[in-house]
GROMACS .gro file of C-alpha atoms in nm:
model
  404
    1MET     CA    1  -1.684  -2.237  -0.995
    2ARG     CA    2  -1.340  -2.208  -1.152
    3TYR     CA    3  -1.203  -2.039  -1.462
    4SER     CA    4  -1.042  -2.256  -1.730
    5ASN     CA    5  -0.664  -2.202  -1.734
    6LYS     CA    6  -0.516  -2.123  -2.073
    7VAL     CA    7  -0.189  -2.292  -1.988
    8VAL     CA    8  -0.150  -2.483  -2.314
    9VAL     CA    9  -0.114  -2.166  -2.517
   10PHE     CA   10   0.192  -2.062  -2.321
   11CYS     CA   11   0.358  -2.400  -2.260
   12TRP     CA   12   0.661  -2.333  -2.475
   13VAL     CA   13   0.699  -1.990  -2.315
   14LEU     CA   14   0.685  -2.138  -1.968
   15ILE     CA   15   0.943  -2.404  -2.046
   16LEU     CA   16   1.191  -2.153  -2.188
   17CYS     CA   17   1.137  -1.905  -1.906
   18LEU     CA   18   1.167  -2.165  -1.633
   19VAL     CA   19   1.481  -2.326  -1.773
   20LEU     CA   20   1.660  -1.994  -1.808
   21ALA     CA   21   1.522  -1.829  -1.495
   22GLY     CA   22   1.595  -2.140  -1.289
   23SER     CA   23   1.958  -2.142  -1.396
   24GLU     CA   24   2.030  -1.778  -1.320
   25LYS     CA   25   2.164  -1.635  -1.000
   26SER     CA   26   1.922  -1.437  -0.794
   27PRO     CA   27   1.988  -1.066  -0.851
   28ALA     CA   28   1.963  -1.025  -0.473
   29GLN     CA   29   2.247  -1.275  -0.428
   30SER     CA   30   2.474  -1.168  -0.715
   31LYS     CA   31   2.746  -0.924  -0.622
   32ASN     CA   32   2.823  -0.866  -0.988
   33ASN     CA   33   2.476  -0.732  -1.047
   34LYS     CA   34   2.472  -0.465  -0.775
   35LYS     CA   35   2.621  -0.182  -0.977
   36GLU     CA   36   2.417  -0.247  -1.291
   37ASN     CA   37   2.090  -0.326  -1.113
   38PRO     CA   38   2.076  -0.192  -0.756
   39SER     CA   39   1.701  -0.248  -0.727
   40VAL     CA   40   1.742  -0.620  -0.688
   41GLU     CA   41   1.816  -0.547  -0.324
   42THR     CA   42   1.493  -0.484  -0.138
   43SER     CA   43   1.396  -0.390   0.214
   44ASN     CA   44   1.306  -0.480   0.568
   45ASN     CA   45   1.413  -0.840   0.598
   46LYS     CA   46   1.750  -1.009   0.550
   47GLN     CA   47   1.667  -1.152   0.209
   48TRP     CA   48   1.554  -0.824   0.057
   49ALA     CA   49   1.733  -0.558   0.263
   50PRO     CA   50   1.958  -0.313   0.074
   51GLU     CA   51   2.295  -0.211   0.213
   52LYS     CA   52   2.317   0.145   0.088
   53TRP     CA   53   2.026   0.267  -0.121
   54GLU     CA   54   2.117   0.622  -0.029
   55THR     CA   55   2.409   0.590  -0.272
   56VAL     CA   56   2.172   0.537  -0.569
   57LYS     CA   57   2.140   0.857  -0.768
   58VAL     CA   58   1.786   0.943  -0.879
   59THR     CA   59   1.806   1.056  -1.240
   60GLU     CA   60   1.450   0.999  -1.365
   61VAL     CA   61   1.106   1.116  -1.249
   62LEU     CA   62   0.767   0.970  -1.341
   63ARG     CA   63   0.424   1.099  -1.236
   64VAL     CA   64   0.168   0.821  -1.192
   65ALA     CA   65  -0.213   0.835  -1.184
   66TYR     CA   66  -0.375   0.556  -0.983
   67LEU     CA   67  -0.712   0.450  -0.844
   68PRO     CA   68  -0.709   0.370  -0.469
   69ALA     CA   69  -0.783  -0.003  -0.474
   70THR     CA   70  -0.611  -0.338  -0.426
   71HIS     CA   71  -0.550  -0.376  -0.798
   72ASP     CA   72  -0.266  -0.121  -0.760
   73THR     CA   73  -0.090  -0.326  -0.492
   74LEU     CA   74   0.227  -0.375  -0.699
   75LEU     CA   75   0.259   0.002  -0.734
   76PHE     CA   76   0.214   0.049  -0.360
   77ILE     CA   77   0.477  -0.214  -0.278
   78ALA     CA   78   0.728  -0.071  -0.525
   79LEU     CA   79   0.686   0.270  -0.365
   80GLN     CA   80   0.703   0.163  -0.001
   81GLU     CA   81   0.988  -0.084  -0.054
   82GLN     CA   82   1.173   0.178  -0.261
   83PHE     CA   83   1.219  -0.043  -0.567
   84PHE     CA   84   1.174   0.260  -0.792
   85VAL     CA   85   1.431   0.462  -0.597
   86SER     CA   86   1.675   0.172  -0.615
   87TYR     CA   87   1.656   0.199  -0.993
   88GLY     CA   88   1.726   0.572  -0.979
   89LEU     CA   89   1.361   0.663  -1.036
   90ARG     CA   90   1.140   0.895  -0.833
   91VAL     CA   91   0.767   0.828  -0.865
   92GLU     CA   92   0.513   1.097  -0.782
   93MET     CA   93   0.162   0.968  -0.707
   94ARG     CA   94  -0.173   1.125  -0.792
   95SER     CA   95  -0.506   0.962  -0.703
   96TYR     CA   96  -0.820   0.976  -0.921
   97ALA     CA   97  -1.177   0.859  -0.870
   98ASN     CA   98  -1.216   0.657  -1.190
   99SER     CA   99  -1.038   0.550  -1.508
  100PRO     CA  100  -1.165   0.829  -1.738
  101LYS     CA  101  -1.037   1.094  -1.495
  102ALA     CA  102  -0.699   0.923  -1.470
  103LEU     CA  103  -0.673   0.911  -1.849
  104ALA     CA  104  -0.780   1.275  -1.879
  105ALA     CA  105  -0.491   1.364  -1.650
  106LEU     CA  106  -0.259   1.156  -1.867
  107GLU     CA  107  -0.369   1.314  -2.193
  108SER     CA  108  -0.351   1.667  -2.048
  109GLY     CA  109   0.008   1.613  -1.935
  110GLU     CA  110  -0.062   1.617  -1.560
  111VAL     CA  111   0.090   1.270  -1.531
  112ASP     CA  112   0.322   1.050  -1.736
  113ILE     CA  113   0.154   0.714  -1.683
  114ALA     CA  114  -0.187   0.600  -1.559
  115ILE     CA  115  -0.324   0.267  -1.431
  116PRO     CA  116  -0.687   0.252  -1.548
  117GLY     CA  117  -0.901  -0.053  -1.611
  118ILE     CA  118  -0.867  -0.200  -1.959
  119ALA     CA  119  -1.192  -0.059  -2.100
  120ALA     CA  120  -1.126   0.315  -2.064
  121PRO     CA  121  -0.801   0.325  -2.264
  122LEU     CA  122  -0.958   0.112  -2.537
  123TYR     CA  123  -1.243   0.363  -2.568
  124ARG     CA  124  -0.988   0.644  -2.598
  125ILE     CA  125  -0.758   0.460  -2.842
  126ALA     CA  126  -1.060   0.373  -3.056
  127ALA     CA  127  -1.144   0.745  -3.059
  128GLY     CA  128  -0.795   0.825  -3.188
  129ALA     CA  129  -0.609   0.914  -2.866
  130PRO     CA  130  -0.230   0.855  -2.900
  131LEU     CA  131  -0.200   0.613  -2.607
  132ARG     CA  132   0.022   0.312  -2.552
  133ILE     CA  133  -0.036   0.017  -2.317
  134VAL     CA  134   0.311  -0.073  -2.187
  135GLY     CA  135   0.248  -0.318  -1.904
  136GLY     CA  136   0.006  -0.479  -1.664
  137GLU     CA  137  -0.092  -0.449  -1.299
  138ALA     CA  138  -0.398  -0.666  -1.227
  139TRP     CA  139  -0.628  -0.934  -1.371
  140TYR     CA  140  -1.001  -0.997  -1.324
  141SER     CA  141  -1.088  -0.826  -0.991
  142ALA     CA  142  -1.446  -0.733  -1.078
  143GLY     CA  143  -1.782  -0.897  -1.017
  144ILE     CA  144  -2.156  -0.851  -0.971
  145VAL     CA  145  -2.263  -0.818  -0.608
  146ALA     CA  146  -2.625  -0.889  -0.517
  147LYS     CA  147  -2.846  -1.078  -0.274
  148ARG     CA  148  -2.799  -1.453  -0.283
  149ASP     CA  149  -3.134  -1.518  -0.451
  150LEU     CA  150  -2.984  -1.371  -0.771
  151MET     CA  151  -2.706  -1.631  -0.777
  152PRO     CA  152  -2.713  -1.821  -1.112
  153LYS     CA  153  -2.771  -2.195  -1.103
  154GLU     CA  154  -2.466  -2.407  -1.037
  155GLY     CA  155  -2.277  -2.471  -1.358
  156ALA     CA  156  -2.437  -2.176  -1.538
  157LYS     CA  157  -2.240  -2.035  -1.832
  158ASP     CA  158  -2.265  -1.752  -2.082
  159LYS     CA  159  -2.620  -1.615  -2.110
  160ALA     CA  160  -2.741  -1.823  -1.814
  161LEU     CA  161  -2.511  -1.620  -1.587
  162LEU     CA  162  -2.712  -1.304  -1.662
  163GLU     CA  163  -3.061  -1.456  -1.683
  164PRO     CA  164  -3.136  -1.388  -1.312
  165PHE     CA  165  -3.096  -1.014  -1.377
  166LYS     CA  166  -3.380  -0.980  -1.626
  167GLY     CA  167  -3.597  -0.694  -1.506
  168LYS     CA  168  -3.329  -0.590  -1.255
  169ARG     CA  169  -3.119  -0.277  -1.215
  170ILE     CA  170  -2.739  -0.315  -1.211
  171ALA     CA  171  -2.512  -0.027  -1.111
  172THR     CA  172  -2.169   0.007  -1.273
  173ILE     CA  173  -1.880   0.256  -1.271
  174THR     CA  174  -1.833   0.461  -1.585
  175GLN     CA  175  -1.602   0.298  -1.842
  176SER     CA  176  -1.474   0.046  -1.590
  177THR     CA  177  -1.356  -0.300  -1.693
  178GLY     CA  178  -1.670  -0.461  -1.552
  179ASP     CA  179  -1.899  -0.201  -1.707
  180ALA     CA  180  -1.782  -0.279  -2.062
  181ILE     CA  181  -1.803  -0.654  -1.996
  182LEU     CA  182  -2.158  -0.625  -1.868
  183ARG     CA  183  -2.271  -0.401  -2.155
  184GLY     CA  184  -2.093  -0.619  -2.410
  185LYS     CA  185  -2.243  -0.944  -2.284
  186VAL     CA  186  -2.594  -0.796  -2.245
  187MET     CA  187  -2.570  -0.698  -2.610
  188GLU     CA  188  -2.422  -1.032  -2.719
  189TYR     CA  189  -2.687  -1.236  -2.537
  190GLY     CA  190  -2.978  -1.030  -2.667
  191LEU     CA  191  -3.072  -0.895  -2.324
  192ASN     CA  192  -3.083  -0.527  -2.425
  193GLY     CA  193  -3.386  -0.365  -2.269
  194GLU     CA  194  -3.427  -0.649  -2.021
  195ILE     CA  195  -3.146  -0.546  -1.787
  196ASP     CA  196  -3.131  -0.186  -1.667
  197ILE     CA  197  -2.765  -0.078  -1.644
  198ARG     CA  198  -2.710   0.240  -1.443
  199THR     CA  199  -2.375   0.419  -1.445
  200TYR     CA  200  -2.214   0.596  -1.149
  201SER     CA  201  -1.885   0.781  -1.120
  202THR     CA  202  -1.724   0.611  -0.818
  203PRO     CA  203  -1.732   0.281  -0.625
  204ALA     CA  204  -1.871   0.465  -0.320
  205LYS     CA  205  -2.172   0.589  -0.517
  206VAL     CA  206  -2.237   0.242  -0.654
  207GLU     CA  207  -2.212   0.095  -0.304
  208ASN     CA  208  -2.455   0.354  -0.165
  209ALA     CA  209  -2.703   0.288  -0.445
  210LEU     CA  210  -2.696  -0.086  -0.381
  211LEU     CA  211  -2.724  -0.070  -0.002
  212ALA     CA  212  -3.002   0.189  -0.029
  213GLY     CA  213  -3.203  -0.036  -0.260
  214GLU     CA  214  -3.184   0.201  -0.558
  215VAL     CA  215  -3.046  -0.088  -0.765
  216ASP     CA  216  -3.066  -0.467  -0.735
  217ALA     CA  217  -2.702  -0.546  -0.808
  218ALA     CA  218  -2.367  -0.378  -0.866
  219MET     CA  219  -2.070  -0.452  -1.091
  220LEU     CA  220  -1.773  -0.343  -0.880
  221TRP     CA  221  -1.398  -0.392  -0.862
  222SER     CA  222  -1.194  -0.513  -0.565
  223PRO     CA  223  -1.193  -0.452  -0.273
  224TYR     CA  224  -1.536  -0.287  -0.283
  225MET     CA  225  -1.716  -0.615  -0.349
  226SER     CA  226  -1.576  -0.750  -0.023
  227LEU     CA  227  -1.665  -0.430   0.162
  228ILE     CA  228  -2.030  -0.465   0.064
  229GLU     CA  229  -2.032  -0.828   0.179
  230LYS     CA  230  -1.896  -0.713   0.515
  231LYS     CA  231  -2.163  -0.443   0.552
  232ASP     CA  232  -2.457  -0.659   0.443
  233GLU     CA  233  -2.434  -1.035   0.499
  234GLN     CA  234  -2.720  -1.093   0.254
  235MET     CA  235  -2.497  -0.965  -0.025
  236THR     CA  236  -2.232  -1.169  -0.205
  237VAL     CA  237  -2.053  -1.190  -0.538
  238VAL     CA  238  -2.295  -1.381  -0.759
  239VAL     CA  239  -2.112  -1.351  -1.093
  240TRP     CA  240  -1.743  -1.287  -1.155
  241ALA     CA  241  -1.648  -1.081  -1.460
  242GLY     CA  242  -1.396  -1.352  -1.547
  243GLN     CA  243  -1.683  -1.599  -1.587
  244LEU     CA  244  -1.815  -1.384  -1.870
  245ILE     CA  245  -1.478  -1.334  -2.045
  246ASP     CA  246  -1.118  -1.420  -1.955
  247HIS     CA  247  -0.956  -1.078  -1.939
  248PRO     CA  248  -0.684  -0.855  -1.800
  249CYS     CA  249  -0.790  -0.565  -1.584
  250CYS     CA  250  -0.572  -0.268  -1.496
  251ARG     CA  251  -0.304  -0.167  -1.748
  252GLN     CA  252  -0.002   0.060  -1.742
  253VAL     CA  253  -0.092   0.329  -1.999
  254THR     CA  254   0.118   0.618  -2.129
  255THR     CA  255   0.116   0.852  -2.428
  256VAL     CA  256   0.317   0.811  -2.747
  257ASN     CA  257   0.518   1.123  -2.658
  258THR     CA  258   0.605   0.991  -2.311
  259GLN     CA  259   0.687   0.650  -2.455
  260ASN     CA  260   0.946   0.820  -2.676
  261ASP     CA  261   1.069   1.094  -2.441
  262LYS     CA  262   1.080   0.899  -2.113
  263ARG     CA  263   1.155   0.550  -2.231
  264GLU     CA  264   1.432   0.493  -1.975
  265ALA     CA  265   1.207   0.609  -1.690
  266LEU     CA  266   0.933   0.371  -1.809
  267ILE     CA  267   1.176   0.077  -1.819
  268ARG     CA  268   1.290   0.154  -1.464
  269TYR     CA  269   0.927   0.188  -1.358
  270MET     CA  270   0.825  -0.152  -1.497
  271SER     CA  271   1.139  -0.307  -1.343
  272GLY     CA  272   1.017  -0.180  -1.006
  273ILE     CA  273   0.673  -0.330  -1.069
  274ILE     CA  274   0.830  -0.668  -1.150
  275MET     CA  275   1.037  -0.652  -0.831
  276ALA     CA  276   0.719  -0.573  -0.635
  277LYS     CA  277   0.564  -0.890  -0.771
  278GLU     CA  278   0.868  -1.086  -0.654
  279PHE     CA  279   0.846  -0.927  -0.310
  280MET     CA  280   0.477  -1.007  -0.280
  281SER     CA  281   0.531  -1.365  -0.397
  282ASP     CA  282   0.759  -1.431  -0.102
  283THR     CA  283   0.511  -1.539   0.165
  284GLN     CA  284   0.746  -1.413   0.438
  285ASN     CA  285   0.659  -1.062   0.323
  286ALA     CA  286   0.280  -1.090   0.366
  287VAL     CA  287   0.263  -0.867   0.674
  288LYS     CA  288   0.479  -0.604   0.509
  289VAL     CA  289   0.267  -0.616   0.192
  290LEU     CA  290  -0.045  -0.541   0.396
  291ALA     CA  291   0.130  -0.250   0.565
  292ASP     CA  292   0.245  -0.114   0.229
  293VAL     CA  293  -0.107  -0.126   0.084
  294LYS     CA  294  -0.257   0.037   0.394
  295GLN     CA  295  -0.047   0.346   0.325
  296TYR     CA  296  -0.260   0.417   0.017
  297ILE     CA  297  -0.603   0.268   0.098
  298SER     CA  298  -0.613   0.312   0.474
  299ASN     CA  299  -0.995   0.296   0.483
  300ILE     CA  300  -0.995  -0.075   0.394
  301PRO     CA  301  -1.000  -0.309   0.700
  302ASP     CA  302  -0.712  -0.554   0.738
  303ASP     CA  303  -0.937  -0.859   0.709
  304ILE     CA  304  -1.065  -0.736   0.373
  305LEU     CA  305  -0.712  -0.679   0.241
  306LYS     CA  306  -0.608  -1.030   0.347
  307LYS     CA  307  -0.918  -1.175   0.183
  308GLU     CA  308  -0.844  -0.989  -0.141
  309LEU     CA  309  -0.470  -1.048  -0.170
  310PHE     CA  310  -0.393  -1.382  -0.006
  311VAL     CA  311  -0.703  -1.602   0.030
  312ILE     CA  312  -0.829  -1.835  -0.244
  313ASP     CA  313  -1.199  -1.760  -0.294
  314ASN     CA  314  -1.404  -2.083  -0.287
  315TYR     CA  315  -1.646  -1.968  -0.560
  316LEU     CA  316  -1.385  -1.801  -0.781
  317GLY     CA  317  -1.114  -2.062  -0.736
  318LYS     CA  318  -0.854  -1.784  -0.728
  319LYS     CA  319  -0.757  -1.486  -0.518
  320ARG     CA  320  -0.999  -1.198  -0.560
  321THR     CA  321  -0.718  -0.965  -0.665
  322GLU     CA  322  -0.473  -1.130  -0.906
  323LEU     CA  323  -0.166  -0.927  -0.993
  324SER     CA  324   0.089  -0.944  -1.276
  325PRO     CA  325   0.310  -0.697  -1.465
  326ASN     CA  326   0.265  -0.892  -1.789
  327ASN     CA  327   0.103  -0.708  -2.079
  328SER     CA  328  -0.076  -0.994  -2.262
  329PRO     CA  329  -0.159  -0.856  -2.610
  330LYS     CA  330  -0.378  -1.156  -2.690
  331GLU     CA  331  -0.615  -1.100  -2.399
  332ILE     CA  332  -0.622  -0.724  -2.462
  333ASN     CA  333  -0.717  -0.782  -2.825
  334ASP     CA  334  -0.978  -1.042  -2.723
  335TYR     CA  335  -1.132  -0.785  -2.488
  336ALA     CA  336  -1.126  -0.524  -2.767
  337LYS     CA  337  -1.300  -0.772  -2.999
  338MET     CA  338  -1.577  -0.813  -2.741
  339MET     CA  339  -1.620  -0.434  -2.734
  340ILE     CA  340  -1.624  -0.422  -3.116
  341ASP     CA  341  -1.870  -0.710  -3.150
  342SER     CA  342  -2.108  -0.541  -2.906
  343LYS     CA  343  -2.065  -0.207  -3.088
  344LEU     CA  344  -1.912  -0.029  -2.790
  345ILE     CA  345  -1.628   0.078  -3.022
  346SER     CA  346  -1.588   0.081  -3.401
  347SER     CA  347  -1.454  -0.220  -3.589
  348LYS     CA  348  -1.217   0.019  -3.765
  349SER     CA  349  -1.032   0.066  -3.436
  350ALA     CA  350  -0.898  -0.292  -3.421
  351PRO     CA  351  -0.565  -0.223  -3.602
  352ARG     CA  352  -0.511   0.091  -3.393
  353ILE     CA  353  -0.567  -0.100  -3.069
  354GLU     CA  354  -0.337  -0.383  -3.175
  355LYS     CA  355  -0.062  -0.131  -3.253
  356SER     CA  356  -0.113   0.042  -2.917
  357VAL     CA  357   0.003  -0.259  -2.713
  358ASP     CA  358   0.378  -0.223  -2.655
  359THR     CA  359   0.585  -0.504  -2.501
  360ASP     CA  360   0.934  -0.366  -2.572
  361ILE     CA  361   0.955  -0.166  -2.250
  362LEU     CA  362   0.843  -0.459  -2.036
  363THR     CA  363   1.081  -0.692  -2.223
  364GLU     CA  364   1.374  -0.466  -2.134
  365ALA     CA  365   1.254  -0.451  -1.775
  366TYR     CA  366   1.244  -0.831  -1.753
  367MET     CA  367   1.604  -0.849  -1.878
  368ARG     CA  368   1.715  -0.604  -1.610
  369VAL     CA  369   1.545  -0.795  -1.330
  370TYR     CA  370   1.648  -1.138  -1.470
  371PRO     CA  371   1.985  -1.064  -1.635
  372SER     CA  372   2.032  -1.414  -1.782
  373LEU     CA  373   1.708  -1.406  -1.984
  374THR     CA  374   1.761  -1.367  -2.357
  375LYS     CA  375   1.561  -1.099  -2.533
  376GLU     CA  376   1.348  -1.364  -2.705
  377VAL     CA  377   1.247  -1.529  -2.379
  378ALA     CA  378   1.198  -1.196  -2.197
  379GLU     CA  379   0.968  -1.083  -2.476
  380ALA     CA  380   0.771  -1.408  -2.458
  381CYS     CA  381   0.727  -1.356  -2.083
  382ALA     CA  382   0.618  -0.994  -2.133
  383LYS     CA  383   0.354  -1.105  -2.385
  384SER     CA  384   0.222  -1.393  -2.178
  385GLY     CA  385  -0.062  -1.392  -1.931
  386LEU     CA  386  -0.081  -1.426  -1.555
  387LEU     CA  387   0.039  -1.785  -1.530
  388SER     CA  388   0.378  -1.746  -1.698
  389HIS     CA  389   0.516  -1.501  -1.443
  390GLU     CA  390   0.363  -1.695  -1.154
  391SER     CA  391   0.528  -2.016  -1.270
  392ILE     CA  392   0.869  -1.851  -1.294
  393ARG     CA  393   0.824  -1.724  -0.938
  394LYS     CA  394   0.713  -2.060  -0.800
  395LEU     CA  395   0.978  -2.279  -0.958
  396ASN     CA  396   1.287  -2.057  -0.946
  397PRO     CA  397   1.456  -2.150  -0.616
  398HIS     CA  398   1.712  -1.870  -0.642
  399LEU     CA  399   1.452  -1.599  -0.592
  400GLY     CA  400   1.361  -1.712  -0.240
  401GLY     CA  401   1.023  -1.759  -0.078
  402SER     CA  402   0.766  -2.029  -0.136
  403GLY     CA  403   0.568  -1.864  -0.412
  404GLN     CA  404   0.193  -1.847  -0.426
   0.00000   0.00000   0.00000
């Protein structure tokens, strides 16, 4: 079963981006760009290897809260391949068990930026927290895992996707992307009281509950869905969150104060994330990508990481972990509308949420990584969804690699 691609909406964006991006010199090949943008040189093969990164002076520091999972792969690559350092930025990493804890660290000042799922920051923004969503990291990457007899009928849509779970218990992770989708759709489809949703604090606790038979199904993010399938062959992903609503997942979230006080550091940070996407999109770097990710989630077997990051899932029609730095205000606001319609957050929060999505920082980052892009086109790319950036990567021959 495949998701419908919303390509038409972004056609004019794609055309502009591809024409301009295709005509520019690769930053990695342009000698004139080296002084202004040293991070275009990357590491560990001839195409990406820097000559003298040690000459780059680190002038900015950013503390980042992350969740140890494949959806933070771009962060891991940017760190291991030193893209942040090459922009004169030092990134300090702090790991948290779930999105609310990462956001609590952000709001308390322990970190400068956090990468939670989309739901948790929307809950906080709706409650009045001064947060700003300044970029993306991952899309989709959540689904319901259960025994195969709970698989919906082929071609099932909307309410029919959740019908098999009537009278069943589904475990979720508190304020995760999948949790809000499940709660929102149960409310929308009039299944309140018929599906028992049970909340846990970590993926490990959800996994234990499912394998111990305490619940019948589990809404989990990647790569934990694949881990359960490996441990119990009777289990599989029976419903993808993206079948219920087309949505972004993990976002780059900061505070209003940090947005103002550390703007330059945030631009350098998002530039590094964009470069990580370029590095990953070069298929020659697949082995190195896996090694980079293993540095931060070493408990995940190699075959699971390959399955998540590089293999097209037959049921999903996409990779299980889709990654993009793009911010996508439309999809964020669509997700917020779902939460409002299902009364997870107040309708009065809609203007506040819309204002909280910032694309200026990502726009500037795009112009640094692709120097020939005009501001108008860079902004259009920053606001677009997953496909726009992928298409630039596939069709721009100057960036190297075969794309995805």
